[in-house]
Amino acid sequence: MTDLTRREAEFLLYQTDDGRTHVEVRFDGETAWLSLGQMAELFQRDKSVISRHVKNVFDEGELSPEATVAKSATVQREGDREVTREVEFYNLDVIISVGYRVKSTRGTQFRIWATQRLGSTRRGHTIRGGRASVSPWAHATSRSRPRRVSRRP
């Protein structure tokens, strides 16, 4: 298990065609990262269902948590106080595995969307200064629409 450090990362908003699902995706390094809650939103399943599938992915030896899980401290508001919590984030390999297990077409759509974005990053087209240097037709062929999220970690 690694830590997601507070270095520059890319955040994009994944939105399904029907507009019902919106998930902020962190692209850091060579992969995408989502928390358990974000995966539950993406796959439209209860958080406990996603948690069980993640546990099975690791228990069955399909993936190793040391290579696919990262922790990040986040500040959240609880009542009138701010609390820092450590949240686990799962990389694209885990997200894809869980997507297959819950038999989610949204999982397939997300995998296509995320790998297109990662492919652009690997080819040297990074997102900096609020603009992506990805060809305009790449978004037109996607089944979902990316939107820029302007916050930094």
mmCIF file of C-alpha atoms in Angstrom:
data_model
loop_
_atom_site.group_PDB
_atom_site.id
_atom_site.type_symbol
_atom_site.label_atom_id
_atom_site.label_comp_id
_atom_site.label_asym_id
_atom_site.label_seq_id
_atom_site.Cartn_x
_atom_site.Cartn_y
_atom_site.Cartn_z
ATOM 1 C CA MET A 1 0.000 0.000 0.000
ATOM 2 C CA THR A 2 1.321 3.407 -0.933
ATOM 3 C CA ASP A 3 0.455 6.988 -0.106
ATOM 4 C CA LEU A 4 -0.980 9.375 -2.655
ATOM 5 C CA THR A 5 1.283 12.332 -2.066
ATOM 6 C CA ARG A 6 0.182 15.937 -2.372
ATOM 7 C CA ARG A 7 1.913 16.450 -5.682
ATOM 8 C CA GLU A 8 0.309 17.746 -8.821
ATOM 9 C CA ALA A 9 -2.357 15.362 -10.031
ATOM 10 C CA GLU A 10 -5.021 15.602 -12.678
ATOM 11 C CA PHE A 11 -8.695 15.574 -11.729
ATOM 12 C CA LEU A 12 -11.394 14.991 -14.317
ATOM 13 C CA LEU A 13 -15.092 14.607 -13.801
ATOM 14 C CA TYR A 14 -16.512 11.434 -15.311
ATOM 15 C CA GLN A 15 -20.144 11.788 -16.304
ATOM 16 C CA THR A 16 -22.343 9.138 -17.873
ATOM 17 C CA ASP A 17 -24.352 9.903 -21.002
ATOM 18 C CA ASP A 18 -27.602 10.019 -19.037
ATOM 19 C CA GLY A 19 -26.034 12.530 -16.618
ATOM 20 C CA ARG A 20 -27.056 10.495 -13.550
ATOM 21 C CA THR A 21 -23.549 9.590 -12.461
ATOM 22 C CA HIS A 22 -20.774 12.109 -11.761
ATOM 23 C CA VAL A 23 -17.472 10.895 -10.295
ATOM 24 C CA GLU A 24 -14.329 12.963 -9.760
ATOM 25 C CA VAL A 25 -11.399 10.833 -10.933
ATOM 26 C CA ARG A 26 -7.818 11.386 -9.850
ATOM 27 C CA PHE A 27 -5.195 10.590 -12.480
ATOM 28 C CA ASP A 28 -1.830 10.245 -10.786
ATOM 29 C CA GLY A 29 1.128 8.469 -12.269
ATOM 30 C CA GLU A 30 0.125 5.792 -14.757
ATOM 31 C CA THR A 31 -3.346 5.074 -13.400
ATOM 32 C CA ALA A 32 -6.707 6.391 -12.253
ATOM 33 C CA TRP A 33 -7.762 6.281 -8.581
ATOM 34 C CA LEU A 34 -11.197 6.036 -6.937
ATOM 35 C CA SER A 35 -12.290 5.593 -3.333
ATOM 36 C CA LEU A 36 -14.782 2.932 -2.260
ATOM 37 C CA GLY A 37 -17.566 5.531 -2.190
ATOM 38 C CA GLN A 38 -16.702 6.733 -5.677
ATOM 39 C CA MET A 39 -16.797 3.163 -7.010
ATOM 40 C CA ALA A 40 -20.210 2.666 -5.371
ATOM 41 C CA GLU A 41 -21.453 5.793 -7.169
ATOM 42 C CA LEU A 42 -19.877 4.718 -10.461
ATOM 43 C CA PHE A 43 -21.333 1.200 -10.424
ATOM 44 C CA GLN A 44 -24.602 2.287 -8.778
ATOM 45 C CA ARG A 45 -24.267 -0.331 -6.057
ATOM 46 C CA ASP A 46 -24.287 -0.125 -2.274
ATOM 47 C CA LYS A 47 -20.917 0.630 -0.696
ATOM 48 C CA SER A 48 -21.028 -2.694 1.196
ATOM 49 C CA VAL A 49 -21.356 -4.603 -2.100
ATOM 50 C CA ILE A 50 -18.327 -2.825 -3.559
ATOM 51 C CA SER A 51 -16.365 -3.426 -0.341
ATOM 52 C CA ARG A 52 -17.117 -7.156 -0.483
ATOM 53 C CA HIS A 53 -15.967 -7.353 -4.117
ATOM 54 C CA VAL A 54 -12.752 -5.457 -3.358
ATOM 55 C CA LYS A 55 -12.053 -7.833 -0.448
ATOM 56 C CA ASN A 56 -12.628 -10.845 -2.729
ATOM 57 C CA VAL A 57 -10.290 -9.430 -5.404
ATOM 58 C CA PHE A 58 -7.511 -9.423 -2.790
ATOM 59 C CA ASP A 59 -8.505 -12.637 -0.931
ATOM 60 C CA GLU A 60 -8.572 -14.618 -4.191
ATOM 61 C CA GLY A 61 -5.119 -13.325 -5.142
ATOM 62 C CA GLU A 62 -6.324 -11.630 -8.308
ATOM 63 C CA LEU A 63 -4.511 -8.444 -7.287
ATOM 64 C CA SER A 64 -2.203 -7.376 -4.492
ATOM 65 C CA PRO A 65 -3.284 -4.538 -2.191
ATOM 66 C CA GLU A 66 0.337 -3.414 -1.869
ATOM 67 C CA ALA A 67 0.425 -2.617 -5.589
ATOM 68 C CA THR A 68 -3.115 -1.315 -6.089
ATOM 69 C CA VAL A 69 -4.196 0.596 -2.966
ATOM 70 C CA ALA A 70 -3.034 4.028 -1.848
ATOM 71 C CA LYS A 71 -3.991 6.120 1.152
ATOM 72 C CA SER A 72 -4.620 9.824 1.186
ATOM 73 C CA ALA A 73 -5.592 12.130 4.037
ATOM 74 C CA THR A 74 -8.708 14.148 3.339
ATOM 75 C CA VAL A 75 -10.364 16.873 5.370
ATOM 76 C CA GLN A 76 -14.115 16.622 5.774
ATOM 77 C CA ARG A 77 -16.689 18.558 7.700
ATOM 78 C CA GLU A 78 -18.550 16.739 10.459
ATOM 79 C CA GLY A 79 -21.091 19.051 12.010
ATOM 80 C CA ASP A 80 -19.265 22.244 12.903
ATOM 81 C CA ARG A 81 -15.765 20.768 12.968
ATOM 82 C CA GLU A 82 -13.204 19.729 10.373
ATOM 83 C CA VAL A 83 -11.804 16.215 10.677
ATOM 84 C CA THR A 84 -8.876 14.660 8.828
ATOM 85 C CA ARG A 85 -9.540 11.096 7.718
ATOM 86 C CA GLU A 86 -7.300 8.673 5.886
ATOM 87 C CA VAL A 87 -9.131 7.332 2.830
ATOM 88 C CA GLU A 88 -8.087 4.347 0.735
ATOM 89 C CA PHE A 89 -8.046 4.804 -3.030
ATOM 90 C CA TYR A 90 -7.987 1.935 -5.517
ATOM 91 C CA ASN A 91 -6.245 2.004 -8.885
ATOM 92 C CA LEU A 92 -7.724 1.232 -12.279
ATOM 93 C CA ASP A 93 -6.894 -2.493 -12.029
ATOM 94 C CA VAL A 94 -9.110 -2.821 -8.952
ATOM 95 C CA ILE A 95 -11.827 -0.637 -10.475
ATOM 96 C CA ILE A 96 -11.928 -2.840 -13.588
ATOM 97 C CA SER A 97 -11.980 -6.062 -11.532
ATOM 98 C CA VAL A 98 -14.868 -4.821 -9.408
ATOM 99 C CA GLY A 99 -16.678 -3.647 -12.559
ATOM 100 C CA TYR A 100 -16.531 -7.170 -13.989
ATOM 101 C CA ARG A 101 -17.742 -8.662 -10.727
ATOM 102 C CA VAL A 102 -20.790 -6.397 -10.457
ATOM 103 C CA LYS A 103 -21.467 -6.909 -14.186
ATOM 104 C CA SER A 104 -21.742 -3.189 -14.759
ATOM 105 C CA THR A 105 -21.986 -1.679 -18.234
ATOM 106 C CA ARG A 106 -20.992 1.582 -16.543
ATOM 107 C CA GLY A 107 -17.787 -0.194 -15.543
ATOM 108 C CA THR A 108 -17.049 -0.982 -19.177
ATOM 109 C CA GLN A 109 -17.811 2.598 -20.203
ATOM 110 C CA PHE A 110 -15.582 3.933 -17.428
ATOM 111 C CA ARG A 111 -12.712 1.600 -18.373
ATOM 112 C CA ILE A 112 -12.822 2.851 -21.971
ATOM 113 C CA TRP A 113 -12.985 6.483 -20.821
ATOM 114 C CA ALA A 114 -10.126 6.130 -18.311
ATOM 115 C CA THR A 115 -7.785 4.219 -20.620
ATOM 116 C CA GLN A 116 -8.324 6.846 -23.330
ATOM 117 C CA ARG A 117 -7.279 9.541 -20.868
ATOM 118 C CA LEU A 118 -4.297 7.510 -19.661
ATOM 119 C CA GLY A 119 -3.260 6.785 -23.243
ATOM 120 C CA SER A 120 -3.146 10.517 -23.924
ATOM 121 C CA THR A 121 -1.007 11.059 -20.833
ATOM 122 C CA ARG A 122 1.386 8.258 -21.774
ATOM 123 C CA ARG A 123 1.873 9.773 -25.233
ATOM 124 C CA GLY A 124 3.082 12.965 -23.573
ATOM 125 C CA HIS A 125 -0.184 14.893 -23.722
ATOM 126 C CA THR A 126 -0.572 15.968 -20.142
ATOM 127 C CA ILE A 127 -3.161 18.226 -18.627
ATOM 128 C CA ARG A 128 -1.475 21.372 -17.353
ATOM 129 C CA GLY A 129 -2.581 24.931 -16.845
ATOM 130 C CA GLY A 130 -6.245 24.004 -17.114
ATOM 131 C CA ARG A 131 -6.034 22.790 -20.719
ATOM 132 C CA ALA A 132 -5.662 19.310 -22.111
ATOM 133 C CA SER A 133 -3.601 18.845 -25.242
ATOM 134 C CA VAL A 134 -5.686 15.926 -26.472
ATOM 135 C CA SER A 135 -7.034 15.896 -30.002
ATOM 136 C CA PRO A 136 -10.588 17.248 -30.189
ATOM 137 C CA TRP A 137 -11.989 14.128 -31.859
ATOM 138 C CA ALA A 138 -10.873 11.896 -28.960
ATOM 139 C CA HIS A 139 -13.708 13.276 -26.813
ATOM 140 C CA ALA A 140 -16.259 12.975 -29.606
ATOM 141 C CA THR A 141 -15.767 9.210 -29.822
ATOM 142 C CA SER A 142 -16.082 8.701 -26.081
ATOM 143 C CA ARG A 143 -19.396 7.453 -24.703
ATOM 144 C CA SER A 144 -19.055 9.789 -21.748
ATOM 145 C CA ARG A 145 -18.073 13.405 -21.411
ATOM 146 C CA PRO A 146 -15.015 14.597 -19.445
ATOM 147 C CA ARG A 147 -15.222 17.872 -17.565
ATOM 148 C CA ARG A 148 -12.345 19.679 -15.928
ATOM 149 C CA VAL A 149 -12.315 19.947 -12.147
ATOM 150 C CA SER A 150 -10.221 22.905 -11.136
ATOM 151 C CA ARG A 151 -9.013 21.907 -7.684
ATOM 152 C CA ARG A 152 -5.587 20.580 -6.810
ATOM 153 C CA PRO A 153 -4.770 18.053 -4.051
#
